[in-house]
Coordinates of C-alpha atoms in Angstrom, one line a residue:
Chain A
M154 CA -86.4 -89.4 -312.4
A155 CA -84.1 -86.5 -313.3
E156 CA -85.1 -87.1 -316.8
A157 CA -88.8 -86.8 -316.0
G158 CA -88.4 -83.7 -313.8
D159 CA -86.2 -82.3 -316.5
R160 CA -88.9 -82.5 -319.1
T161 CA -91.5 -80.6 -317.1
R162 CA -89.2 -77.6 -316.9
R163 CA -89.9 -74.7 -319.3
I164 CA -86.6 -73.4 -320.5
G165 CA -85.8 -69.8 -321.6
F166 CA -82.7 -69.1 -323.7
I167 CA -81.3 -65.7 -324.4
G168 CA -78.3 -65.2 -326.8
L169 CA -77.9 -67.4 -329.8
G170 CA -74.3 -66.7 -330.9
V171 CA -71.5 -69.1 -331.7
M172 CA -72.0 -70.9 -328.4
G173 CA -75.6 -70.1 -327.5
A174 CA -77.1 -71.5 -330.7
P175 CA -75.6 -75.0 -330.5
I176 CA -76.3 -75.3 -326.7
C177 CA -79.9 -74.3 -327.3
G178 CA -80.0 -76.8 -330.1
R179 CA -79.1 -79.6 -327.8
L180 CA -81.9 -78.7 -325.4
L181 CA -84.4 -78.8 -328.3
D182 CA -82.9 -82.2 -329.4
A183 CA -83.5 -83.4 -325.8
G184 CA -87.2 -82.6 -326.3
L185 CA -87.3 -79.7 -323.8
P186 CA -89.7 -76.8 -324.4
V187 CA -87.6 -73.8 -325.1
T188 CA -88.5 -70.1 -325.5
V189 CA -85.8 -68.0 -327.1
S190 CA -84.8 -64.4 -327.7
T191 CA -81.8 -62.9 -329.3
R192 CA -80.7 -59.5 -330.7
T193 CA -80.9 -60.6 -334.3
R194 CA -84.0 -62.6 -334.9
A195 CA -82.6 -64.2 -338.1
R196 CA -80.2 -66.1 -335.8
A197 CA -83.1 -67.8 -334.1
E198 CA -84.9 -69.0 -337.3
P199 CA -83.1 -72.4 -337.5
L200 CA -84.1 -73.1 -333.8
L201 CA -87.7 -71.8 -334.3
A202 CA -87.9 -74.3 -337.2
R203 CA -86.9 -77.0 -334.8
G204 CA -89.6 -76.1 -332.3
A205 CA -88.4 -73.2 -330.2
V206 CA -90.9 -70.4 -329.4
W207 CA -89.9 -66.8 -330.0
A208 CA -90.2 -64.0 -327.4
D209 CA -89.6 -60.4 -328.0
D210 CA -87.4 -59.6 -325.0
P211 CA -85.7 -61.1 -322.0
Q212 CA -88.7 -60.2 -319.7
E213 CA -91.1 -62.1 -322.0
V214 CA -88.8 -65.1 -322.1
A215 CA -88.6 -65.1 -318.3
R216 CA -92.4 -64.9 -317.8
G217 CA -93.0 -68.3 -319.4
S218 CA -89.9 -70.1 -318.0
D219 CA -88.8 -72.1 -315.0
V220 CA -85.1 -71.9 -315.8
V221 CA -83.6 -69.1 -317.9
F222 CA -80.2 -69.3 -319.6
T223 CA -78.3 -66.3 -320.8
M224 CA -75.3 -66.4 -323.1
V225 CA -74.1 -63.1 -324.4
G226 CA -70.7 -61.6 -325.3
F227 CA -69.8 -58.8 -323.0
P228 CA -70.5 -57.8 -319.3
V229 CA -72.5 -54.7 -320.5
E230 CA -74.8 -57.1 -322.3
V231 CA -75.1 -59.4 -319.4
R232 CA -76.1 -56.4 -317.3
A233 CA -78.7 -55.2 -319.8
V234 CA -80.2 -58.6 -320.5
I235 CA -80.5 -59.7 -316.8
L236 CA -80.7 -56.5 -314.8
G237 CA -82.1 -54.1 -317.4
E238 CA -85.6 -52.6 -317.4
R239 CA -87.1 -55.4 -319.4
G240 CA -84.4 -57.8 -318.3
V241 CA -84.7 -61.4 -317.2
L242 CA -85.0 -60.6 -313.5
S243 CA -88.0 -58.3 -314.1
G244 CA -90.0 -61.3 -315.4
L245 CA -88.9 -64.2 -313.2
D246 CA -91.1 -65.4 -310.4
A247 CA -89.8 -66.5 -307.0
G248 CA -88.5 -70.1 -307.1
R249 CA -87.2 -69.8 -310.6
I250 CA -83.5 -70.3 -311.5
L251 CA -81.3 -68.1 -313.7
V252 CA -78.2 -69.6 -315.2
D253 CA -75.7 -67.1 -316.9
L254 CA -73.5 -69.0 -319.3
S255 CA -71.7 -65.9 -320.4
T256 CA -68.0 -65.2 -319.5
S257 CA -68.3 -62.0 -317.4
E258 CA -67.1 -60.2 -314.4
P259 CA -67.1 -62.0 -311.0
A260 CA -68.4 -58.9 -309.3
L261 CA -71.3 -58.6 -311.7
A262 CA -72.1 -62.3 -311.0
E263 CA -72.2 -61.5 -307.2
E264 CA -74.5 -58.5 -307.9
I265 CA -76.8 -60.5 -310.1
A266 CA -77.0 -63.3 -307.4
A267 CA -77.9 -60.7 -304.7
R268 CA -80.5 -58.9 -306.9
A269 CA -82.0 -62.3 -307.8
A270 CA -82.2 -63.3 -304.2
E271 CA -84.2 -60.2 -303.4
R272 CA -86.9 -61.7 -305.7
G273 CA -86.6 -65.2 -304.4
V274 CA -84.7 -66.2 -307.6
R275 CA -81.5 -68.3 -307.4
A276 CA -78.8 -67.2 -310.0
L277 CA -75.8 -69.2 -311.0
D278 CA -72.8 -68.0 -312.9
A279 CA -71.9 -70.9 -315.2
P280 CA -69.4 -70.0 -317.9
V281 CA -68.3 -72.8 -320.2
S282 CA -65.2 -73.9 -322.0
G283 CA -64.8 -76.2 -325.0
G284 CA -65.8 -74.1 -328.0
D285 CA -68.5 -74.5 -330.5
V286 CA -67.4 -78.1 -331.2
G287 CA -67.7 -79.0 -327.5
A288 CA -71.2 -77.4 -327.4
R289 CA -72.4 -79.3 -330.4
E290 CA -71.1 -82.6 -329.0
G291 CA -72.3 -81.9 -325.5
R292 CA -68.8 -82.1 -324.0
L293 CA -68.5 -78.6 -322.4
S294 CA -66.8 -77.9 -319.1
I295 CA -69.3 -75.9 -317.0
M296 CA -67.8 -73.9 -314.1
V297 CA -70.5 -73.1 -311.6
G298 CA -70.7 -70.5 -308.9
G299 CA -73.7 -69.9 -306.7
D300 CA -76.3 -71.8 -304.8
A301 CA -75.4 -75.5 -304.8
S302 CA -79.0 -76.7 -304.5
A303 CA -79.9 -74.7 -307.6
L304 CA -77.1 -76.4 -309.4
E305 CA -78.4 -79.8 -308.4
E306 CA -81.9 -78.9 -309.7
V307 CA -80.6 -77.8 -313.1
R308 CA -77.8 -80.4 -313.4
P309 CA -80.0 -82.7 -315.5
I310 CA -80.5 -79.8 -318.0
L311 CA -76.8 -78.9 -318.0
E312 CA -75.9 -82.5 -318.7
H313 CA -77.5 -82.1 -322.2
F314 CA -74.5 -79.9 -323.2
G315 CA -71.8 -80.4 -320.6
S316 CA -69.7 -83.4 -319.6
T317 CA -67.7 -81.7 -316.8
I318 CA -69.9 -79.8 -314.4
V319 CA -68.2 -78.7 -311.2
H320 CA -69.6 -76.5 -308.4
Q321 CA -66.8 -74.1 -307.6
G322 CA -68.2 -72.1 -304.7
P323 CA -70.3 -68.9 -304.0
P324 CA -71.5 -66.5 -306.7
G325 CA -68.6 -65.3 -308.9
S326 CA -66.6 -68.6 -308.4
G327 CA -67.7 -69.8 -311.8
Q328 CA -66.4 -66.7 -313.4
H329 CA -63.1 -66.8 -311.4
T330 CA -62.6 -70.4 -312.5
K331 CA -63.2 -69.4 -316.1
M332 CA -60.5 -66.7 -315.6
V333 CA -58.1 -69.5 -314.5
N334 CA -59.0 -71.3 -317.7
Q335 CA -58.3 -68.2 -319.9
I336 CA -55.0 -67.4 -318.1
L337 CA -53.9 -70.9 -319.0
I338 CA -54.9 -70.5 -322.6
A339 CA -53.4 -67.0 -323.0
S340 CA -49.8 -67.7 -322.3
N341 CA -50.0 -71.1 -324.0
M342 CA -51.3 -69.5 -327.3
V343 CA -48.2 -67.2 -327.2
G344 CA -46.0 -70.3 -326.9
V345 CA -47.8 -72.1 -329.7
C346 CA -47.5 -69.2 -332.1
E347 CA -43.9 -68.3 -331.2
A348 CA -42.9 -72.0 -331.5
L349 CA -44.4 -72.3 -335.0
L350 CA -42.7 -69.1 -336.2
Y351 CA -39.3 -70.3 -334.8
G352 CA -39.7 -73.6 -336.6
Y353 CA -40.6 -71.8 -339.8
R354 CA -37.6 -69.4 -339.6
A355 CA -35.3 -72.3 -338.7
G356 CA -36.3 -74.0 -341.9
L357 CA -37.9 -77.0 -340.3
D358 CA -40.8 -79.0 -341.8
P359 CA -43.8 -78.0 -339.7
E360 CA -45.7 -81.2 -340.0
R361 CA -42.7 -83.2 -338.9
V362 CA -42.0 -80.8 -336.0
L363 CA -45.6 -81.3 -334.8
R364 CA -45.1 -85.1 -334.9
S365 CA -42.1 -84.6 -332.5
V366 CA -43.6 -82.1 -330.1
S367 CA -47.3 -82.9 -329.9
S368 CA -47.3 -85.8 -327.6
G369 CA -44.6 -85.1 -325.0
A370 CA -44.0 -82.5 -322.4
A371 CA -44.9 -79.7 -324.8
A372 CA -48.4 -81.2 -325.5
S373 CA -51.5 -79.1 -325.2
W374 CA -55.0 -78.8 -326.5
S375 CA -54.1 -75.5 -328.3
L376 CA -51.1 -77.1 -330.0
S377 CA -53.1 -80.1 -331.2
N378 CA -56.2 -78.2 -332.3
L379 CA -55.0 -74.8 -333.4
A380 CA -51.5 -75.3 -334.7
P381 CA -52.8 -77.4 -337.6
R382 CA -55.3 -74.6 -338.5
I383 CA -52.5 -72.1 -338.5
L384 CA -50.4 -74.3 -340.8
R385 CA -53.2 -74.5 -343.3
G386 CA -53.9 -70.8 -343.1
D387 CA -57.3 -71.3 -341.4
F388 CA -58.1 -68.3 -339.1
E389 CA -61.9 -68.9 -338.9
P390 CA -63.1 -68.4 -335.4
G391 CA -63.6 -71.3 -333.0
F392 CA -63.2 -68.7 -330.3
L393 CA -63.3 -65.0 -331.3
V394 CA -60.3 -62.7 -330.6
E395 CA -62.6 -59.9 -329.4
H396 CA -64.1 -62.1 -326.8
F397 CA -60.7 -63.4 -325.7
V398 CA -59.4 -59.8 -325.3
K399 CA -62.5 -59.1 -323.1
D400 CA -61.8 -62.2 -321.0
M401 CA -58.2 -61.2 -320.4
A402 CA -59.2 -57.6 -319.5
I403 CA -61.5 -59.0 -316.8
A404 CA -58.8 -61.4 -315.5
L405 CA -56.2 -58.5 -315.4
S406 CA -58.7 -56.2 -313.7
E407 CA -59.4 -58.9 -311.1
A408 CA -55.7 -59.6 -310.6
D409 CA -55.2 -55.9 -310.0
R410 CA -57.9 -56.0 -307.4
L411 CA -56.3 -59.1 -305.8
G412 CA -52.8 -57.5 -305.8
L413 CA -51.5 -60.1 -308.1
A414 CA -48.8 -59.4 -310.8
L415 CA -49.4 -61.6 -313.9
P416 CA -46.7 -60.7 -316.4
G417 CA -47.5 -63.5 -318.8
L418 CA -51.2 -62.7 -319.0
A419 CA -50.4 -59.0 -319.4
L420 CA -48.0 -59.7 -322.3
A421 CA -50.6 -62.0 -323.9
R422 CA -53.3 -59.3 -323.7
E423 CA -50.9 -56.7 -325.3
L424 CA -50.2 -59.1 -328.1
Y425 CA -53.9 -59.8 -328.6
R426 CA -54.5 -56.1 -328.6
A427 CA -52.2 -56.0 -331.6
V428 CA -54.1 -58.8 -333.2
A429 CA -57.3 -56.8 -332.9
A430 CA -55.5 -53.6 -334.1
Q431 CA -54.4 -55.4 -337.2
G432 CA -58.0 -56.1 -338.1
H433 CA -58.4 -59.7 -336.8
A434 CA -60.9 -59.1 -334.0
R435 CA -63.5 -61.3 -335.6
R436 CA -61.0 -64.1 -336.4
G437 CA -60.2 -67.1 -334.2
T438 CA -57.6 -66.8 -331.4
Q439 CA -55.1 -68.6 -333.6
A440 CA -54.8 -65.3 -335.5
L441 CA -52.2 -64.4 -332.8
A442 CA -49.7 -66.1 -335.2
L443 CA -50.5 -63.3 -337.8
A444 CA -49.6 -60.5 -335.4
L445 CA -46.4 -62.2 -334.3
A446 CA -45.5 -62.8 -337.9
E447 CA -46.1 -59.1 -338.5
L448 CA -43.9 -58.3 -335.5
S449 CA -40.8 -59.8 -337.2
R450 CA -42.0 -59.5 -340.8
T451 CA -41.6 -63.3 -341.3
G452 CA -44.0 -63.3 -344.2
W453 CA -45.6 -66.4 -342.8
P454 CA -48.3 -67.2 -341.9
R455 CA -50.7 -65.0 -343.8
A456 CA -54.4 -64.6 -343.7
P457 CA -56.2 -66.0 -346.8
A458 CA -56.2 -63.4 -349.7
G459 CA -59.4 -61.4 -350.3
E460 CA -60.4 -61.3 -346.6
Chain B
M230 CA -33.3 -108.9 -338.0
A231 CA -33.1 -105.4 -336.6
E232 CA -32.9 -107.1 -333.2
A233 CA -30.0 -109.3 -334.2
G234 CA -28.0 -106.5 -335.8
D235 CA -28.8 -104.4 -332.8
R236 CA -27.2 -106.9 -330.4
T237 CA -23.9 -107.1 -332.3
R238 CA -23.4 -103.3 -331.8
R239 CA -21.0 -102.3 -329.0
I240 CA -22.5 -99.2 -327.3
G241 CA -20.7 -96.3 -325.6
F242 CA -22.5 -94.0 -323.3
I243 CA -21.2 -90.8 -321.8
G244 CA -23.1 -88.8 -319.2
L245 CA -25.2 -90.5 -316.6
G246 CA -27.3 -87.7 -315.2
V247 CA -31.1 -87.5 -314.6
M248 CA -31.8 -88.5 -318.2
G249 CA -28.6 -90.4 -319.2
A250 CA -28.7 -93.0 -316.4
P251 CA -32.3 -94.3 -317.1
I252 CA -31.6 -94.3 -320.9
C253 CA -28.4 -96.3 -320.4
G254 CA -30.3 -98.6 -318.1
R255 CA -32.8 -99.4 -320.8
L256 CA -30.0 -100.4 -323.2
L257 CA -28.6 -102.7 -320.6
D258 CA -32.0 -104.2 -320.0
A259 CA -32.2 -104.9 -323.7
G260 CA -29.0 -107.0 -323.4
L261 CA -26.7 -104.6 -325.3
P262 CA -23.0 -104.4 -324.4
V263 CA -22.5 -100.9 -323.0
T264 CA -19.3 -99.1 -322.0
V265 CA -19.9 -96.0 -319.9
S266 CA -18.1 -93.0 -318.6
T267 CA -19.3 -90.0 -316.6
R268 CA -17.8 -87.2 -314.5
T269 CA -18.7 -88.7 -311.2
R270 CA -17.9 -92.4 -311.2
A271 CA -20.3 -93.1 -308.3
R272 CA -23.2 -92.3 -310.6
A273 CA -22.1 -95.2 -312.8
E274 CA -22.0 -97.8 -310.0
P275 CA -25.6 -99.0 -310.3
L276 CA -25.1 -99.5 -314.1
L277 CA -21.8 -101.2 -313.6
A278 CA -23.5 -103.6 -311.2
R279 CA -26.0 -104.3 -314.0
G280 CA -23.2 -105.2 -316.5
A281 CA -21.9 -102.0 -317.9
V282 CA -18.1 -101.7 -318.4
W283 CA -16.3 -98.6 -317.1
A284 CA -13.9 -96.5 -319.2
D285 CA -11.9 -93.6 -317.9
D286 CA -12.6 -91.0 -320.5
P287 CA -14.6 -90.4 -323.7
Q288 CA -11.8 -91.4 -326.0
E289 CA -11.5 -94.8 -324.2
V290 CA -15.3 -95.2 -324.5
A291 CA -15.1 -94.5 -328.2
R292 CA -12.2 -96.9 -328.9
G293 CA -14.3 -99.9 -328.0
S294 CA -17.7 -98.8 -329.5
D295 CA -19.6 -98.9 -332.7
V296 CA -22.2 -96.3 -331.6
V297 CA -21.5 -93.7 -329.0
F298 CA -24.2 -91.7 -327.1
T299 CA -23.5 -88.5 -325.3
M300 CA -25.9 -86.9 -322.8
V301 CA -24.5 -83.9 -320.9
G302 CA -25.9 -80.7 -319.5
F303 CA -24.4 -77.7 -321.3
P304 CA -23.0 -76.9 -324.7
V305 CA -19.5 -76.3 -323.2
E306 CA -19.6 -79.9 -321.9
V307 CA -20.8 -81.2 -325.3
R308 CA -17.8 -79.5 -326.9
A309 CA -15.4 -80.9 -324.3
V310 CA -16.8 -84.5 -324.4
I311 CA -17.0 -84.7 -328.2
L312 CA -14.4 -82.4 -329.6
G313 CA -11.9 -82.2 -326.7
E314 CA -8.4 -83.6 -326.7
R315 CA -9.6 -86.9 -325.3
G316 CA -13.1 -86.5 -326.6
V317 CA -15.3 -89.0 -328.4
L318 CA -14.2 -88.0 -331.9
S319 CA -10.5 -88.6 -331.1
G320 CA -11.3 -92.3 -330.5
L321 CA -13.9 -93.1 -333.1
D322 CA -13.0 -95.1 -336.2
A323 CA -14.4 -94.4 -339.6
G324 CA -17.8 -95.9 -340.1
R325 CA -18.9 -95.4 -336.5
I326 CA -21.9 -93.3 -335.4
L327 CA -22.1 -90.6 -332.8
V328 CA -25.5 -89.7 -331.3
D329 CA -25.6 -86.6 -329.1
L330 CA -28.7 -86.7 -327.0
S331 CA -27.9 -83.5 -325.2
T332 CA -29.9 -80.3 -325.7
S333 CA -27.4 -78.0 -327.2
E334 CA -26.7 -75.3 -329.8
P335 CA -27.7 -76.0 -333.4
A336 CA -24.5 -74.4 -334.7
L337 CA -22.4 -76.7 -332.4
A338 CA -24.3 -79.7 -333.8
E339 CA -23.4 -78.6 -337.3
E340 CA -19.7 -78.2 -336.3
I341 CA -19.7 -81.6 -334.7
A342 CA -21.2 -83.2 -337.8
A343 CA -18.6 -81.5 -340.0
R344 CA -15.7 -82.5 -337.8
A345 CA -17.1 -86.1 -337.6
A346 CA -17.4 -86.3 -341.4
E347 CA -13.7 -85.5 -341.7
R348 CA -13.0 -88.7 -339.9
G349 CA -15.6 -90.7 -341.8
V350 CA -17.9 -90.7 -338.7
R351 CA -21.6 -89.8 -339.0
A352 CA -22.9 -87.6 -336.1
L353 CA -26.6 -87.1 -335.2
D354 CA -28.0 -84.4 -333.0
A355 CA -30.8 -86.2 -331.2
P356 CA -32.2 -84.3 -328.2
V357 CA -35.1 -85.9 -326.4
S358 CA -38.2 -84.8 -324.6
G359 CA -40.3 -86.6 -322.0
G360 CA -38.4 -86.3 -318.8
D361 CA -36.9 -89.0 -316.5
V362 CA -40.3 -90.8 -316.4
G363 CA -40.4 -91.0 -320.3
A364 CA -36.8 -92.3 -320.3
R365 CA -37.5 -95.1 -317.7
E366 CA -40.6 -96.1 -319.6
G367 CA -39.0 -95.9 -323.1
R368 CA -41.5 -93.3 -324.3
L369 CA -39.2 -90.4 -325.2
S370 CA -39.6 -88.2 -328.2
I371 CA -36.3 -88.2 -330.1
M372 CA -35.8 -85.3 -332.5
V373 CA -33.1 -86.2 -335.0
G374 CA -30.9 -84.0 -337.2
G375 CA -28.2 -85.3 -339.5
D376 CA -27.5 -88.2 -341.9
A377 CA -30.8 -90.1 -342.5
S378 CA -29.1 -93.4 -343.2
A379 CA -27.2 -93.2 -339.9
L380 CA -30.6 -92.7 -338.1
E381 CA -32.0 -95.8 -339.8
E382 CA -28.9 -97.8 -338.7
V383 CA -29.3 -96.7 -335.0
R384 CA -33.1 -96.6 -335.0
P385 CA -33.4 -100.1 -333.4
I386 CA -31.2 -98.9 -330.6
L387 CA -33.2 -95.7 -330.2
E388 CA -36.4 -97.7 -330.0
H389 CA -35.3 -99.1 -326.7
F390 CA -35.9 -95.7 -325.1
G391 CA -37.9 -93.6 -327.5
S392 CA -41.4 -94.1 -328.9
T393 CA -41.5 -91.0 -331.2
I394 CA -38.4 -90.9 -333.4
V395 CA -38.6 -88.4 -336.2
H396 CA -35.9 -87.3 -338.7
Q397 CA -36.1 -83.5 -338.9
G398 CA -33.5 -82.7 -341.4
P399 CA -29.7 -81.8 -341.7
P400 CA -27.4 -81.4 -338.7
G401 CA -28.8 -79.0 -336.2
S402 CA -32.4 -79.8 -337.1
G403 CA -32.8 -82.0 -334.0
Q404 CA -31.7 -79.1 -331.8
H405 CA -33.9 -76.6 -333.6
T406 CA -36.9 -79.0 -333.1
K407 CA -36.0 -79.2 -329.4
M408 CA -36.0 -75.4 -329.2
V409 CA -39.6 -75.5 -330.7
N410 CA -40.5 -77.9 -327.9
Q411 CA -38.9 -75.7 -325.2
I412 CA -40.6 -72.5 -326.5
L413 CA -43.9 -74.3 -326.2
I414 CA -43.1 -75.3 -322.6
A415 CA -41.7 -71.9 -321.5
S416 CA -44.8 -69.8 -322.1
N417 CA -47.2 -72.6 -321.0
M418 CA -45.4 -72.9 -317.7
V419 CA -45.9 -69.2 -317.1
G420 CA -49.6 -69.7 -317.8
V421 CA -49.9 -72.7 -315.5
C422 CA -48.2 -71.0 -312.6
E423 CA -50.1 -67.7 -313.0
A424 CA -53.4 -69.5 -313.3
L425 CA -52.8 -71.4 -310.0
L426 CA -51.8 -68.2 -308.2
Y427 CA -54.9 -66.5 -309.6
G428 CA -57.1 -69.3 -308.4
Y429 CA -55.5 -69.3 -304.9
R430 CA -55.9 -65.5 -304.6
A431 CA -59.5 -65.6 -305.8
G432 CA -60.2 -68.1 -303.0
L433 CA -61.0 -71.1 -305.2
D434 CA -60.5 -74.7 -304.2
P435 CA -57.5 -75.7 -306.4
E436 CA -58.5 -79.4 -306.8
R437 CA -62.0 -78.4 -308.0
V438 CA -60.5 -75.8 -310.3
L439 CA -58.2 -78.4 -311.9
R440 CA -61.2 -80.7 -312.5
S441 CA -62.9 -77.9 -314.4
V442 CA -59.9 -76.8 -316.5
S443 CA -57.7 -79.9 -317.1
S444 CA -59.6 -81.6 -319.9
G445 CA -60.8 -78.7 -322.1
A446 CA -59.2 -76.0 -324.2
A447 CA -56.8 -75.1 -321.4
A448 CA -55.5 -78.7 -321.1
S449 CA -51.8 -79.4 -321.4
W450 CA -49.1 -81.9 -320.3
S451 CA -47.6 -79.3 -317.9
L452 CA -51.0 -78.6 -316.3
S453 CA -51.8 -82.3 -315.8
N454 CA -48.3 -83.3 -314.6
L455 CA -46.8 -80.2 -312.8
A456 CA -49.8 -78.4 -311.3
P457 CA -50.6 -81.3 -309.0
R458 CA -46.9 -81.2 -307.8
I459 CA -47.1 -77.5 -307.1
L460 CA -50.3 -78.0 -305.1
R461 CA -48.7 -80.6 -302.9
G462 CA -45.5 -78.4 -302.5
D463 CA -43.3 -80.8 -304.5
F464 CA -40.5 -79.0 -306.3
E465 CA -38.2 -81.9 -306.9
P466 CA -36.7 -81.9 -310.4
G467 CA -38.3 -83.8 -313.2
F468 CA -36.5 -81.2 -315.3
L469 CA -33.9 -78.9 -313.8
V470 CA -34.5 -75.1 -313.8
E471 CA -30.8 -74.5 -314.7
H472 CA -31.1 -76.7 -317.7
F473 CA -34.3 -75.0 -318.8
V474 CA -32.7 -71.6 -318.5
K475 CA -29.8 -72.8 -320.7
D476 CA -32.3 -74.1 -323.3
M477 CA -34.2 -70.8 -323.4
A478 CA -30.9 -68.9 -323.7
I479 CA -30.0 -71.0 -326.8
A480 CA -33.5 -70.5 -328.3
L481 CA -33.3 -66.7 -327.7
S482 CA -29.8 -66.5 -329.2
E483 CA -31.0 -68.5 -332.3
A484 CA -34.1 -66.3 -332.6
D485 CA -31.8 -63.3 -332.5
R486 CA -29.7 -64.7 -335.3
L487 CA -33.0 -65.5 -337.2
G488 CA -34.3 -61.9 -336.8
L489 CA -37.2 -63.2 -334.8
A490 CA -38.9 -61.4 -331.9
L491 CA -40.2 -63.9 -329.3
P492 CA -41.6 -61.7 -326.5
G493 CA -43.3 -64.6 -324.6
L494 CA -40.1 -66.7 -324.6
A495 CA -38.1 -63.6 -323.5
L496 CA -40.4 -63.0 -320.6
A497 CA -40.3 -66.7 -319.5
R498 CA -36.5 -66.6 -319.5
E499 CA -36.5 -63.5 -317.3
L500 CA -38.9 -65.1 -314.9
Y501 CA -36.8 -68.3 -314.8
R502 CA -33.7 -66.1 -314.2
A503 CA -35.6 -64.9 -311.1
V504 CA -36.3 -68.5 -310.1
A505 CA -32.6 -69.3 -310.3
A506 CA -31.7 -66.1 -308.5
Q507 CA -34.0 -67.0 -305.6
G508 CA -32.0 -70.2 -305.1
H509 CA -34.1 -72.7 -307.0
A510 CA -31.7 -73.6 -309.9
R511 CA -31.6 -77.2 -308.9
R512 CA -35.3 -77.6 -308.4
G513 CA -37.8 -78.7 -311.1
T514 CA -39.3 -76.2 -313.6
Q515 CA -42.5 -76.1 -311.6
A516 CA -40.5 -73.9 -309.1
L517 CA -41.6 -71.0 -311.3
A518 CA -44.6 -70.9 -309.1
L519 CA -42.3 -70.0 -306.2
A520 CA -40.8 -67.0 -308.0
L521 CA -44.3 -65.7 -309.1
A522 CA -45.5 -66.1 -305.6
E523 CA -42.6 -64.0 -304.4
L524 CA -43.4 -61.4 -307.0
S525 CA -46.7 -60.6 -305.5
R526 CA -45.9 -61.9 -302.0
T527 CA -48.9 -64.3 -302.1
G528 CA -47.4 -66.5 -299.4
W529 CA -48.3 -69.6 -301.4
P530 CA -46.9 -71.8 -302.7
R531 CA -43.8 -72.3 -300.6
A532 CA -40.9 -74.6 -300.9
P533 CA -40.8 -77.3 -298.1
A534 CA -39.2 -76.0 -294.9
G535 CA -35.6 -76.9 -294.2
E536 CA -34.5 -77.0 -297.8

């Protein structure tokens, strides 16, 4: 029944980046009718070839859709795409649902939900975790804030790309939960990169060290998934440094508002600022190892030559 | 055949603390003849009741043993128990093997191996990871430095309490690998505790948040095993704060010697110094949440009343 209701829904999808494109692809694979729009039309071509319909701007996407997803990089883009003059809300009829998958500011999520409610539209903040691989495999964690009944209505659609879908509370709660996620990753990445550098400097064999530490009390997703990439000099983005820096800035700003000192997160942000300053903003978050190597001039790891 | 050779070995075991006692218990369960000694005889009673034989000091343990294990808390104790006047080495005959399971200084491990070699004894540094639970279940990770042939001789014994046993290199390599392990844990614990405090202050439901973040890119052993303890106000030691502080001091001292800046580890050590200063030295490492709560006066989490 969910499946049947699901198929009658006309989907809109705005933002076809590293995460948006594979999520949208899974909705097309599921046979859903999807209208798309994104800043650079070339990015949409593979999806148009698979049956997606193009629209020129967010308003036009919204006019023909029952449920609109947005997935863009920065809060300023979220604001433009949803609340702007030709934004999603300007084209959505009452009764429709807006789902913002972007990682953005909790306060902006609250503002969007309130502005949507004025039009009879229900808006969910629903940032995701799990990377491009999780998106392609439909195994994302989706952290949802906003109207619980709206979540239940769109849940069959979310299940096409998410395996852990949890309602966290009122508008903004999805974003706050994503901040918890990013705070966890931030300090852990510092530990992973420092540990690899220590092992290197101590003259240990890195593969053997990973065998010893990967399955016990030091185990983590980042260690298992990103340490091997660092060891083979692969700094391609699974998750972009510049987006992570943005997420940490939001979390620190919220912590400031909440009167909360988070020294580990603050340090991680400063170190990632160095990663970006050294020219690695468009690499993956494992590029932190490059900046820490620079800090002590260890000479390892290095980014591949010619980049 | 390993099993048979195994059973003819007379085992000595010195240090029956949180980790030593369950490891020694597994050797007894395996039917091995074990002579024990520890600072507080009362700690040995349960093992004596299960067939262990008491000896009054490390030298006496060593005199009747083919393989001697030591597992004590601090490098100063390692030195006393192994190199002291009535230490293990004073009682070990040529051809015997010494296995130090303590987490201690790499340079001390090198010194012990050299002093042992003078007597024809082979010494291994073999610190472990996995906590008291891992010890009881025989699933420890054992990180071994020193003579590879000595490791192969004692491997059948180590397999009674360890499931990941990796030779890391020359004397001291086991300790260096353990430092890698602790560097990973240190920053990750900061992330886990800061993330929980953020979620609390943001008004999220902690159980629901853990459902969203525990299985994706933020996943870690510490998050899965220690966050639930923090949420239920359980600060009992799986791993003692005072031992962790000692481990981080060793790692920072080694990093200093190696010319390596490790800002995340340094921050974690300072924060754990605060944990100890606030009276939590004999609690578990998850007590970091108490010190971070104090930092911002969040009022949560709290240690149980009356402690």
